[in-house]
Amino acid sequence: MLDNLTQRLTKVVKTLRGQARLTEDNIGEMLREVRMALLEADVALPVVKDFIARVKERAVGQEVLDSLTPGQALVGVVHRELTELMGGQSAGLNLATQPPAVILMSGLQGAGKTTTTAKLGKWLKERQKKKVLAVSCDVYRPAAIEQLKAVSQQAGIDFFPSSGDQDPAEIAAAALDYAKKHYYDVLFVDTAGRLAIDAAMMAEIKALHAQLQPIECLFVVDAMLGQDAVNTAKAFNDALPLTGVILTKLDGDSRGGAALSVRHVTGKPLKFAGVGEKLTGLEEFHPERMASRILGMGDILGLVEEAQRNVDQDKAKDFMQKMKSGKGFDLNDFKDQIAQMRNMGGISSLLDKLPAQFGAMAQQAGGAVEEKSIRRIEGIINSMTPLERSKPELIKASRKRRIATGAGVQVQEVNRLLNQFEQTQKVMKQFSKGGMAKMMRGMKGMLPGMR
Amino acid sequence: MFGFLKKKDGTAPAAAEANKPSWSERLKAGLARTRNALGGGLGGLFGGAKIDAELLDELETTLLMADCGVEATQWLLGELKARVKRERMESPAQLRAALIEVLQELLTPLEQPLDVANHSPFIVMIAGVNGAGKTTSIGKLAKHFQSQGHKVLLAAGDTFRAAAREQLVEWGRRNDVTVIAQEGGDPAAVVFDAISAAKARGIDVVLADTAGRLPTQLNLMEEIAKVRRVIQKAEPSGPHEVILVLDANIGQNAIQQVKAFDKAIGVSGLVLTKLDGTAKGGVLAAIARQCPKPVRFIGVGEGIDDLQPFRVEEFVAALFDDATA
């Protein structure tokens, strides 16, 4: 499953190596692979067809750079086109109206409307200091109103109570009135999930739209959606003047081709992406990353961001200080480093984000085993006394025996850890003496491809 | 609504007899959109004079559009082409019959109705990604088992999502079924309580809800595996059925979902929901190819009776019904 487009194309173009241009002849077969990759990523077929035609137009005649194979060159074109297709108009919510700015949420059942409402509310409240009110017009699903009430509370936004025996229009009118009288900046109107073919329900939301005149009418769509995304998006787009799309459940492992389908059909900007169940799990939409994801090329940027988010900045600064001063890198720091790595979700979650071919390689090198041995290292360090941790040179045979028993491992394991630590310490010393440049020179021989 | 009863034991009351057409009508109505996309497209296709590359191309498109996935589509087409050659088919009508046959053969292993009579209490654990329709399906399942004359108990194991418990309690109220729920707390503990209660009260079927989770959330997957282990502790022979609820709108990720949940909790059956939309449910073909699991029920509407046992013949027939008309 992990084989990515670049790899597959490479297979196809083995015979093509050395061709200087992409021509109609040599990309035919490759485009077929692109088509399959897109279909597997759940991009809808009509969209795929349009897209392939577009790529073909752009790609033919392109020079293949020296360092690239024709396959890589084509992937470059595909990636660029995808990014362009999904990007364009800037994201963000438009609230430039006489308050309250009404935001209407629409979508299928189970798309994540209610959760997204709370996430957006929290986002507006915290980032833009808006006074936010949320109201639920979902009088159909049991406990839908309670759900919005609960998540609103968690998000710290105000909730306008409604009940299941009221009429949605009535609720909306009352909420709007309340929002006006209490000077709210933003009013979120959550609606019931509906199928686009359910004429009665679509008429209801149309009426709601006419009544509320929302400045933003958002379409919430599940990133896992399949081929049918086109029909759904089209139907909603026809019925409602949508102003934007929010993609949810992007933290799953779907490739998210629905993003492209929806964007293509509605022409409306993808404004936000929902990741995770926590109310902070809302990101601005990054077309470039989405393109990589659809093509199965991994999310390196996401990885970097996650690292930034999870690494404790203060601790990192402390650590840098220590490294610079050239002494005092002890087992405590060693353990901190390991703990930080674990904070980032452990090795296996890092592997998931790597491009497919690296991921597969790392997996072969024993990703899962690694995780275990890291836990073991932590265990061993935890079995040492604070003094031993700060002065590892104290640890001799009898202490080693005690530590080994405490951690439930063999003495050899303790030795291995100490060796490992010593090596790290050496590197750190080198680093503090000669700085980066020297270290890089030292590593030259070790890593291929570094000059 | 007694349609399934009738099928099961053949001793349907007169009322059920009268209801029968409405049942198959409902299935047909629910799948109408599926049919229009798949069958409707095919109806036009098969009207032509002969089997040619163009026809096969169109067929491929239609299957892909139905979420069958690349692999299953190619397999179906390969199989069809082989038959065309072997049996020297010439007319598109023959091809249509062959396609129905191939689809039926592919899907038949998935048709295994759920029999809850062999254990008491029969413990059903329900899992799925967020928003697949787990809680709603439980409400419908409760009604289904009740109408078969079983005593049902619901366990509100979704302690995470806001108001999930209230939603299940409401379903319990509508069906007049006891719901075991706790304020907050551990999902495994709720389920354990429910099983003890079921034993004490002589309940036939326990339906255990769980919180929705994406397969990438490893710690949450671990939590759900724990629920399974706790069920085993409470009742060594259980859980007797582990149902994964799939949304028919979901694309090829459904396969990943089946694999991931199977790895964590050993899925023994599927429920495919939201088939009344424009989604085609073609993903069943992909599932049949890559990770076959019995499909226990399909959801074809929002009404409480709109969850029906999966029957291949009717499913395929409903897809192709009046496609040639």
mmCIF file of N, CA, C and O in Angstrom, chain A residues 1 32 35-36 39-40 42 44-46 49 108-111 140-143 146-147 150-151 154 193 195 197-198 222 224-228 231-232 249 251-255 276-277 348, chain B residues 33 60-61 64-67 70 74 129-131 136 160-163 166-167 170-171 174 212-218 220 247 249-253 256-257 274 276-280 302:
data_model
loop_
_atom_site.group_PDB
_atom_site.id
_atom_site.type_symbol
_atom_site.label_atom_id
_atom_site.label_comp_id
_atom_site.label_asym_id
_atom_site.label_seq_id
_atom_site.Cartn_x
_atom_site.Cartn_y
_atom_site.Cartn_z
ATOM 1 N N MET A 1 0.834 -1.199 0.000
ATOM 2 C CA MET A 1 0.000 0.000 0.000
ATOM 3 C C MET A 1 0.872 1.254 0.000
ATOM 4 O O MET A 1 0.465 2.306 -0.434
ATOM 5 N N ARG A 32 -0.951 6.853 -17.088
ATOM 6 C CA ARG A 32 -1.867 5.813 -16.646
ATOM 7 C C ARG A 32 -1.630 5.502 -15.172
ATOM 8 O O ARG A 32 -2.567 5.322 -14.399
ATOM 9 N N ARG A 35 -3.015 8.180 -13.085
ATOM 10 C CA ARG A 35 -4.465 8.038 -13.012
ATOM 11 C C ARG A 35 -4.836 7.021 -11.931
ATOM 12 O O ARG A 35 -5.719 7.262 -11.100
ATOM 13 N N MET A 36 -4.132 5.885 -11.950
ATOM 14 C CA MET A 36 -4.414 4.846 -10.958
ATOM 15 C C MET A 36 -4.151 5.362 -9.544
ATOM 16 O O MET A 36 -4.925 5.117 -8.629
ATOM 17 N N LEU A 39 -6.921 7.585 -8.495
ATOM 18 C CA LEU A 39 -8.144 6.841 -8.209
ATOM 19 C C LEU A 39 -8.026 6.127 -6.870
ATOM 20 O O LEU A 39 -8.965 6.081 -6.099
ATOM 21 N N GLU A 40 -6.855 5.586 -6.606
ATOM 22 C CA GLU A 40 -6.659 4.904 -5.332
ATOM 23 C C GLU A 40 -6.758 5.882 -4.179
ATOM 24 O O GLU A 40 -7.119 5.511 -3.072
ATOM 25 N N ASP A 42 -8.869 8.052 -4.022
ATOM 26 C CA ASP A 42 -10.282 8.437 -3.967
ATOM 27 C C ASP A 42 -10.600 9.760 -4.647
ATOM 28 O O ASP A 42 -11.600 10.400 -4.313
ATOM 29 N N ALA A 44 -12.279 11.606 -7.543
ATOM 30 C CA ALA A 44 -13.372 11.122 -8.380
ATOM 31 C C ALA A 44 -12.950 11.072 -9.846
ATOM 32 O O ALA A 44 -12.164 11.900 -10.315
ATOM 33 N N LEU A 45 -13.473 10.082 -10.540
ATOM 34 C CA LEU A 45 -13.038 9.810 -11.912
ATOM 35 C C LEU A 45 -13.142 10.996 -12.866
ATOM 36 O O LEU A 45 -12.190 11.279 -13.589
ATOM 37 N N PRO A 46 -14.272 11.694 -12.908
ATOM 38 C CA PRO A 46 -14.337 12.834 -13.842
ATOM 39 C C PRO A 46 -13.251 13.863 -13.551
ATOM 40 O O PRO A 46 -12.677 14.456 -14.477
ATOM 41 N N LYS A 49 -9.952 12.614 -14.849
ATOM 42 C CA LYS A 49 -9.826 12.752 -16.303
ATOM 43 C C LYS A 49 -9.434 14.173 -16.692
ATOM 44 O O LYS A 49 -8.510 14.382 -17.474
ATOM 45 N N LEU A 108 -22.963 16.209 5.174
ATOM 46 C CA LEU A 108 -23.593 14.907 5.340
ATOM 47 C C LEU A 108 -23.620 14.515 6.822
ATOM 48 O O LEU A 108 -22.942 15.129 7.634
ATOM 49 N N GLN A 109 -24.354 13.454 7.117
ATOM 50 C CA GLN A 109 -24.322 12.924 8.474
ATOM 51 C C GLN A 109 -22.924 12.417 8.783
ATOM 52 O O GLN A 109 -22.279 11.789 7.948
ATOM 53 N N GLY A 110 -22.495 12.701 10.003
ATOM 54 C CA GLY A 110 -21.219 12.135 10.440
ATOM 55 C C GLY A 110 -20.000 12.769 9.799
ATOM 56 O O GLY A 110 -18.920 12.220 9.860
ATOM 57 N N ALA A 111 -20.176 13.932 9.165
ATOM 58 C CA ALA A 111 -19.019 14.576 8.536
ATOM 59 C C ALA A 111 -18.165 15.261 9.593
ATOM 60 O O ALA A 111 -16.963 15.407 9.420
ATOM 61 N N TYR A 140 -33.256 16.546 14.774
ATOM 62 C CA TYR A 140 -33.573 15.178 14.355
ATOM 63 C C TYR A 140 -32.778 14.133 15.124
ATOM 64 O O TYR A 140 -33.340 13.231 15.722
ATOM 65 N N ARG A 141 -31.440 14.266 15.077
ATOM 66 C CA ARG A 141 -30.639 13.220 15.712
ATOM 67 C C ARG A 141 -30.740 13.335 17.221
ATOM 68 O O ARG A 141 -30.633 14.432 17.773
ATOM 69 N N PRO A 142 -30.922 12.192 17.886
ATOM 70 C CA PRO A 142 -30.999 12.248 19.339
ATOM 71 C C PRO A 142 -29.717 12.840 19.912
ATOM 72 O O PRO A 142 -28.627 12.506 19.455
ATOM 73 N N ALA A 143 -29.865 13.721 20.873
ATOM 74 C CA ALA A 143 -28.741 14.278 21.645
ATOM 75 C C ALA A 143 -27.785 15.144 20.834
ATOM 76 O O ALA A 143 -26.698 15.443 21.284
ATOM 77 N N GLU A 146 -27.423 18.407 22.734
ATOM 78 C CA GLU A 146 -26.578 18.233 23.922
ATOM 79 C C GLU A 146 -25.112 18.184 23.517
ATOM 80 O O GLU A 146 -24.245 18.684 24.217
ATOM 81 N N GLN A 147 -24.845 17.550 22.368
ATOM 82 C CA GLN A 147 -23.459 17.441 21.926
ATOM 83 C C GLN A 147 -22.863 18.827 21.674
ATOM 84 O O GLN A 147 -21.774 19.134 22.142
ATOM 85 N N ALA A 150 -22.249 20.591 24.927
ATOM 86 C CA ALA A 150 -21.063 20.111 25.641
ATOM 87 C C ALA A 150 -19.783 20.610 24.981
ATOM 88 O O ALA A 150 -18.874 21.081 25.666
ATOM 89 N N VAL A 151 -19.702 20.518 23.651
ATOM 90 C CA VAL A 151 -18.443 20.939 23.012
ATOM 91 C C VAL A 151 -18.282 22.459 23.066
ATOM 92 O O VAL A 151 -17.160 22.949 23.138
ATOM 93 N N GLN A 154 -16.736 23.159 26.310
ATOM 94 C CA GLN A 154 -15.307 22.835 26.285
ATOM 95 C C GLN A 154 -14.521 23.901 25.527
ATOM 96 O O GLN A 154 -13.395 24.217 25.872
ATOM 97 N N GLY A 193 -27.212 16.732 9.829
ATOM 98 C CA GLY A 193 -26.597 16.113 8.658
ATOM 99 C C GLY A 193 -27.688 15.712 7.687
ATOM 100 O O GLY A 193 -28.769 15.308 8.082
ATOM 101 N N LEU A 195 -28.562 14.097 3.524
ATOM 102 C CA LEU A 195 -28.120 13.602 2.231
ATOM 103 C C LEU A 195 -28.546 14.614 1.182
ATOM 104 O O LEU A 195 -29.619 15.205 1.284
ATOM 105 N N ILE A 197 -29.656 14.193 -1.586
ATOM 106 C CA ILE A 197 -30.820 13.803 -2.389
ATOM 107 C C ILE A 197 -32.111 13.903 -1.599
ATOM 108 O O ILE A 197 -33.193 13.649 -2.120
ATOM 109 N N ASP A 198 -31.981 14.257 -0.323
ATOM 110 C CA ASP A 198 -33.168 14.350 0.512
ATOM 111 C C ASP A 198 -33.811 15.727 0.280
ATOM 112 O O ASP A 198 -33.443 16.713 0.912
ATOM 113 N N ASP A 222 -15.955 15.028 4.913
ATOM 114 C CA ASP A 222 -15.074 14.006 5.448
ATOM 115 C C ASP A 222 -13.968 13.708 4.435
ATOM 116 O O ASP A 222 -14.250 13.409 3.283
ATOM 117 N N MET A 224 -12.285 11.241 4.062
ATOM 118 C CA MET A 224 -12.239 9.850 3.623
ATOM 119 C C MET A 224 -13.234 9.550 2.502
ATOM 120 O O MET A 224 -13.277 8.437 1.993
ATOM 121 N N LEU A 225 -14.047 10.542 2.166
ATOM 122 C CA LEU A 225 -15.102 10.325 1.191
ATOM 123 C C LEU A 225 -14.564 9.718 -0.107
ATOM 124 O O LEU A 225 -13.467 10.023 -0.537
ATOM 125 N N GLY A 226 -15.387 8.885 -0.716
ATOM 126 C CA GLY A 226 -14.964 8.213 -1.937
ATOM 127 C C GLY A 226 -15.411 8.939 -3.189
ATOM 128 O O GLY A 226 -15.551 10.156 -3.213
ATOM 129 N N GLN A 227 -15.658 8.168 -4.223
ATOM 130 C CA GLN A 227 -16.025 8.708 -5.520
ATOM 131 C C GLN A 227 -17.251 9.607 -5.440
ATOM 132 O O GLN A 227 -17.436 10.511 -6.228
ATOM 133 N N ASP A 228 -18.111 9.301 -4.473
ATOM 134 C CA ASP A 228 -19.373 10.009 -4.405
ATOM 135 C C ASP A 228 -19.219 11.462 -3.971
ATOM 136 O O ASP A 228 -20.170 12.242 -4.040
ATOM 137 N N ASN A 231 -20.694 13.972 -6.406
ATOM 138 C CA ASN A 231 -22.145 14.166 -6.448
ATOM 139 C C ASN A 231 -22.613 14.978 -5.254
ATOM 140 O O ASN A 231 -23.426 15.891 -5.380
ATOM 141 N N THR A 232 -22.109 14.596 -4.079
ATOM 142 C CA THR A 232 -22.515 15.282 -2.864
ATOM 143 C C THR A 232 -22.168 16.763 -2.940
ATOM 144 O O THR A 232 -23.004 17.628 -2.710
ATOM 145 N N LYS A 249 -11.290 15.010 9.594
ATOM 146 C CA LYS A 249 -10.704 13.678 9.811
ATOM 147 C C LYS A 249 -9.442 13.469 8.990
ATOM 148 O O LYS A 249 -9.174 12.380 8.513
ATOM 149 N N ASP A 251 -6.615 13.426 10.097
ATOM 150 C CA ASP A 251 -5.602 12.697 10.851
ATOM 151 C C ASP A 251 -5.684 11.199 10.603
ATOM 152 O O ASP A 251 -4.884 10.443 11.099
ATOM 153 N N GLY A 252 -6.675 10.785 9.830
ATOM 154 C CA GLY A 252 -6.761 9.367 9.486
ATOM 155 C C GLY A 252 -5.704 9.018 8.456
ATOM 156 O O GLY A 252 -4.882 9.839 8.092
ATOM 157 N N ASP A 253 -5.755 7.801 7.940
ATOM 158 C CA ASP A 253 -4.740 7.451 6.966
ATOM 159 C C ASP A 253 -5.296 7.445 5.543
ATOM 160 O O ASP A 253 -4.710 6.871 4.640
ATOM 161 N N SER A 254 -6.448 8.090 5.354
ATOM 162 C CA SER A 254 -6.947 8.172 4.001
ATOM 163 C C SER A 254 -6.069 9.149 3.228
ATOM 164 O O SER A 254 -5.429 10.009 3.796
ATOM 165 N N ARG A 255 -6.072 8.990 1.920
ATOM 166 C CA ARG A 255 -5.216 9.854 1.130
ATOM 167 C C ARG A 255 -5.883 11.198 0.852
ATOM 168 O O ARG A 255 -5.253 12.140 0.427
ATOM 169 N N GLY A 276 -7.886 15.419 14.401
ATOM 170 C CA GLY A 276 -7.973 14.982 15.785
ATOM 171 C C GLY A 276 -9.267 15.388 16.440
ATOM 172 O O GLY A 276 -10.001 16.238 15.949
ATOM 173 N N GLU A 277 -9.536 14.755 17.559
ATOM 174 C CA GLU A 277 -10.811 14.975 18.225
ATOM 175 C C GLU A 277 -10.744 16.122 19.219
ATOM 176 O O GLU A 277 -11.763 16.600 19.685
ATOM 177 N N SER A 348 7.376 5.207 15.631
ATOM 178 C CA SER A 348 6.471 4.684 14.604
ATOM 179 C C SER A 348 5.622 5.796 14.004
ATOM 180 O O SER A 348 5.304 5.768 12.819
ATOM 181 N N ARG B 33 -30.463 5.013 -5.938
ATOM 182 C CA ARG B 33 -29.397 5.893 -6.388
ATOM 183 C C ARG B 33 -28.211 5.073 -6.848
ATOM 184 O O ARG B 33 -27.579 5.359 -7.843
ATOM 185 N N GLU B 60 -15.447 -0.136 -17.088
ATOM 186 C CA GLU B 60 -14.398 0.138 -16.105
ATOM 187 C C GLU B 60 -14.691 1.455 -15.380
ATOM 188 O O GLU B 60 -14.648 1.541 -14.159
ATOM 189 N N THR B 61 -15.028 2.471 -16.179
ATOM 190 C CA THR B 61 -15.356 3.768 -15.599
ATOM 191 C C THR B 61 -16.469 3.637 -14.580
ATOM 192 O O THR B 61 -16.385 4.159 -13.463
ATOM 193 N N LEU B 64 -15.359 1.938 -11.410
ATOM 194 C CA LEU B 64 -14.489 2.815 -10.611
ATOM 195 C C LEU B 64 -15.311 3.876 -9.906
ATOM 196 O O LEU B 64 -15.089 4.189 -8.744
ATOM 197 N N MET B 65 -16.287 4.412 -10.631
ATOM 198 C CA MET B 65 -17.135 5.461 -10.052
ATOM 199 C C MET B 65 -17.962 4.934 -8.887
ATOM 200 O O MET B 65 -18.460 5.694 -8.078
ATOM 201 N N ALA B 66 -18.147 3.618 -8.873
ATOM 202 C CA ALA B 66 -18.946 3.044 -7.791
ATOM 203 C C ALA B 66 -18.081 2.707 -6.589
ATOM 204 O O ALA B 66 -18.510 2.002 -5.696
ATOM 205 N N ASP B 67 -16.837 3.207 -6.560
ATOM 206 C CA ASP B 67 -15.930 2.957 -5.440
ATOM 207 C C ASP B 67 -15.429 1.526 -5.358
ATOM 208 O O ASP B 67 -15.038 1.064 -4.295
ATOM 209 N N VAL B 70 -9.418 0.293 -7.754
ATOM 210 C CA VAL B 70 -8.675 -0.105 -8.944
ATOM 211 C C VAL B 70 -8.496 -1.612 -9.006
ATOM 212 O O VAL B 70 -8.759 -2.248 -10.027
ATOM 213 N N GLN B 74 -10.208 -4.079 -11.828
ATOM 214 C CA GLN B 74 -9.417 -4.800 -12.813
ATOM 215 C C GLN B 74 -9.672 -6.292 -12.735
ATOM 216 O O GLN B 74 -9.723 -6.980 -13.739
ATOM 217 N N VAL B 129 -14.989 4.198 12.691
ATOM 218 C CA VAL B 129 -14.369 5.524 12.733
ATOM 219 C C VAL B 129 -15.420 6.540 13.162
ATOM 220 O O VAL B 129 -16.604 6.227 13.246
ATOM 221 N N ASN B 130 -14.972 7.757 13.404
ATOM 222 C CA ASN B 130 -15.891 8.797 13.842
ATOM 223 C C ASN B 130 -16.934 9.070 12.751
ATOM 224 O O ASN B 130 -16.592 9.176 11.580
ATOM 225 N N GLY B 131 -18.174 9.145 13.172
ATOM 226 C CA GLY B 131 -19.215 9.533 12.231
ATOM 227 C C GLY B 131 -19.630 8.462 11.248
ATOM 228 O O GLY B 131 -20.272 8.754 10.252
ATOM 229 N N THR B 136 -26.287 5.163 15.838
ATOM 230 C CA THR B 136 -27.543 5.018 15.117
ATOM 231 C C THR B 136 -27.775 3.554 14.739
ATOM 232 O O THR B 136 -28.883 3.030 14.878
ATOM 233 N N PHE B 160 -16.334 9.142 25.455
ATOM 234 C CA PHE B 160 -15.502 10.280 25.064
ATOM 235 C C PHE B 160 -16.297 11.402 24.406
ATOM 236 O O PHE B 160 -16.286 12.535 24.843
ATOM 237 N N ARG B 161 -17.043 11.083 23.361
ATOM 238 C CA ARG B 161 -17.681 12.148 22.590
ATOM 239 C C ARG B 161 -18.793 12.808 23.385
ATOM 240 O O ARG B 161 -19.543 12.140 24.108
ATOM 241 N N ALA B 162 -18.876 14.090 23.220
ATOM 242 C CA ALA B 162 -19.912 14.832 23.917
ATOM 243 C C ALA B 162 -21.286 14.280 23.528
ATOM 244 O O ALA B 162 -21.572 14.074 22.355
ATOM 245 N N ALA B 163 -22.109 14.000 24.526
ATOM 246 C CA ALA B 163 -23.506 13.627 24.326
ATOM 247 C C ALA B 163 -23.719 12.300 23.615
ATOM 248 O O ALA B 163 -24.812 11.986 23.192
ATOM 249 N N GLU B 166 -26.060 10.369 25.856
ATOM 250 C CA GLU B 166 -27.449 10.824 25.757
ATOM 251 C C GLU B 166 -28.098 10.291 24.483
ATOM 252 O O GLU B 166 -29.261 9.920 24.468
ATOM 253 N N GLN B 167 -27.299 10.254 23.414
ATOM 254 C CA GLN B 167 -27.844 9.781 22.138
ATOM 255 C C GLN B 167 -28.289 8.323 22.263
ATOM 256 O O GLN B 167 -29.374 7.950 21.820
ATOM 257 N N GLU B 170 -31.352 7.932 24.386
ATOM 258 C CA GLU B 170 -32.554 8.287 23.632
ATOM 259 C C GLU B 170 -33.001 7.119 22.758
ATOM 260 O O GLU B 170 -34.185 6.802 22.681
ATOM 261 N N TRP B 171 -32.050 6.458 22.106
ATOM 262 C CA TRP B 171 -32.399 5.267 21.308
ATOM 263 C C TRP B 171 -33.008 4.203 22.212
ATOM 264 O O TRP B 171 -33.961 3.521 21.836
ATOM 265 N N ARG B 174 -36.591 5.096 22.933
ATOM 266 C CA ARG B 174 -37.487 4.850 21.801
ATOM 267 C C ARG B 174 -37.807 3.368 21.657
ATOM 268 O O ARG B 174 -38.902 2.996 21.283
ATOM 269 N N GLY B 212 -15.916 6.504 18.490
ATOM 270 C CA GLY B 212 -15.332 6.473 17.155
ATOM 271 C C GLY B 212 -13.859 6.810 17.216
ATOM 272 O O GLY B 212 -13.425 7.610 18.039
ATOM 273 N N ARG B 213 -13.078 6.171 16.357
ATOM 274 C CA ARG B 213 -11.650 6.466 16.352
ATOM 275 C C ARG B 213 -11.093 6.173 14.973
ATOM 276 O O ARG B 213 -11.547 5.281 14.283
ATOM 277 N N LEU B 214 -10.101 6.959 14.614
ATOM 278 C CA LEU B 214 -9.429 6.697 13.354
ATOM 279 C C LEU B 214 -8.314 5.689 13.608
ATOM 280 O O LEU B 214 -7.680 5.742 14.647
ATOM 281 N N PRO B 215 -8.109 4.785 12.664
ATOM 282 C CA PRO B 215 -7.128 3.727 12.887
ATOM 283 C C PRO B 215 -5.717 4.241 13.122
ATOM 284 O O PRO B 215 -4.867 3.515 13.602
ATOM 285 N N THR B 216 -5.464 5.508 12.791
ATOM 286 C CA THR B 216 -4.112 6.025 13.001
ATOM 287 C C THR B 216 -3.858 6.416 14.441
ATOM 288 O O THR B 216 -2.727 6.633 14.825
ATOM 289 N N GLN B 217 -4.927 6.521 15.218
ATOM 290 C CA GLN B 217 -4.742 6.906 16.619
ATOM 291 C C GLN B 217 -4.424 5.659 17.425
ATOM 292 O O GLN B 217 -5.309 4.972 17.923
ATOM 293 N N LEU B 218 -3.134 5.385 17.548
ATOM 294 C CA LEU B 218 -2.721 4.094 18.079
ATOM 295 C C LEU B 218 -3.164 3.871 19.516
ATOM 296 O O LEU B 218 -3.602 2.789 19.876
ATOM 297 N N LEU B 220 -5.737 5.091 20.989
ATOM 298 C CA LEU B 220 -7.187 4.855 21.037
ATOM 299 C C LEU B 220 -7.507 3.457 20.536
ATOM 300 O O LEU B 220 -8.433 2.803 21.015
ATOM 301 N N ASP B 247 -19.087 3.506 6.633
ATOM 302 C CA ASP B 247 -19.920 4.464 5.925
ATOM 303 C C ASP B 247 -19.763 4.198 4.425
ATOM 304 O O ASP B 247 -18.650 4.159 3.911
ATOM 305 N N ASN B 249 -20.194 6.012 2.065
ATOM 306 C CA ASN B 249 -19.632 7.147 1.329
ATOM 307 C C ASN B 249 -18.113 7.127 1.309
ATOM 308 O O ASN B 249 -17.486 7.827 0.532
ATOM 309 N N ILE B 250 -17.544 6.350 2.223
ATOM 310 C CA ILE B 250 -16.088 6.317 2.343
ATOM 311 C C ILE B 250 -15.502 5.602 1.136
ATOM 312 O O ILE B 250 -16.064 4.639 0.638
ATOM 313 N N GLY B 251 -14.379 6.079 0.699
ATOM 314 C CA GLY B 251 -13.754 5.479 -0.468
ATOM 315 C C GLY B 251 -12.859 4.316 -0.093
ATOM 316 O O GLY B 251 -13.189 3.512 0.769
ATOM 317 N N GLN B 252 -11.703 4.265 -0.735
ATOM 318 C CA GLN B 252 -10.829 3.109 -0.571
ATOM 319 C C GLN B 252 -10.250 3.002 0.832
ATOM 320 O O GLN B 252 -9.699 1.974 1.206
ATOM 321 N N ASN B 253 -10.394 4.049 1.623
ATOM 322 C CA ASN B 253 -9.898 3.971 2.985
ATOM 323 C C ASN B 253 -10.647 2.919 3.795
ATOM 324 O O ASN B 253 -10.178 2.444 4.819
ATOM 325 N N GLN B 256 -8.509 -0.003 4.481
ATOM 326 C CA GLN B 256 -7.554 0.226 5.563
ATOM 327 C C GLN B 256 -8.260 0.104 6.908
ATOM 328 O O GLN B 256 -7.717 -0.423 7.859
ATOM 329 N N GLN B 257 -9.482 0.643 6.947
ATOM 330 C CA GLN B 257 -10.230 0.590 8.202
ATOM 331 C C GLN B 257 -10.483 -0.852 8.609
ATOM 332 O O GLN B 257 -10.275 -1.233 9.756
ATOM 333 N N LYS B 274 -25.595 4.170 5.395
ATOM 334 C CA LYS B 274 -25.776 5.325 4.502
ATOM 335 C C LYS B 274 -25.797 4.938 3.029
ATOM 336 O O LYS B 274 -25.340 5.695 2.172
ATOM 337 N N ASP B 276 -28.379 4.790 1.351
ATOM 338 C CA ASP B 276 -29.491 5.462 0.694
ATOM 339 C C ASP B 276 -29.037 6.741 0.009
ATOM 340 O O ASP B 276 -29.795 7.380 -0.689
ATOM 341 N N GLY B 277 -27.805 7.118 0.189
ATOM 342 C CA GLY B 277 -27.300 8.306 -0.494
ATOM 343 C C GLY B 277 -26.976 7.970 -1.936
ATOM 344 O O GLY B 277 -27.438 6.973 -2.479
ATOM 345 N N THR B 278 -26.143 8.797 -2.545
ATOM 346 C CA THR B 278 -25.768 8.504 -3.916
ATOM 347 C C THR B 278 -24.575 7.565 -3.955
ATOM 348 O O THR B 278 -24.126 7.182 -5.021
ATOM 349 N N ALA B 279 -24.061 7.195 -2.780
ATOM 350 C CA ALA B 279 -22.914 6.296 -2.757
ATOM 351 C C ALA B 279 -23.333 4.916 -3.241
ATOM 352 O O ALA B 279 -24.476 4.516 -3.081
ATOM 353 N N LYS B 280 -22.390 4.206 -3.829
ATOM 354 C CA LYS B 280 -22.747 2.979 -4.515
ATOM 355 C C LYS B 280 -22.488 1.717 -3.709
ATOM 356 O O LYS B 280 -22.966 0.660 -4.048
ATOM 357 N N GLU B 302 -32.957 6.426 7.069
ATOM 358 C CA GLU B 302 -32.812 6.968 8.407
ATOM 359 C C GLU B 302 -33.831 6.413 9.391
ATOM 360 O O GLU B 302 -33.689 6.577 10.584
#
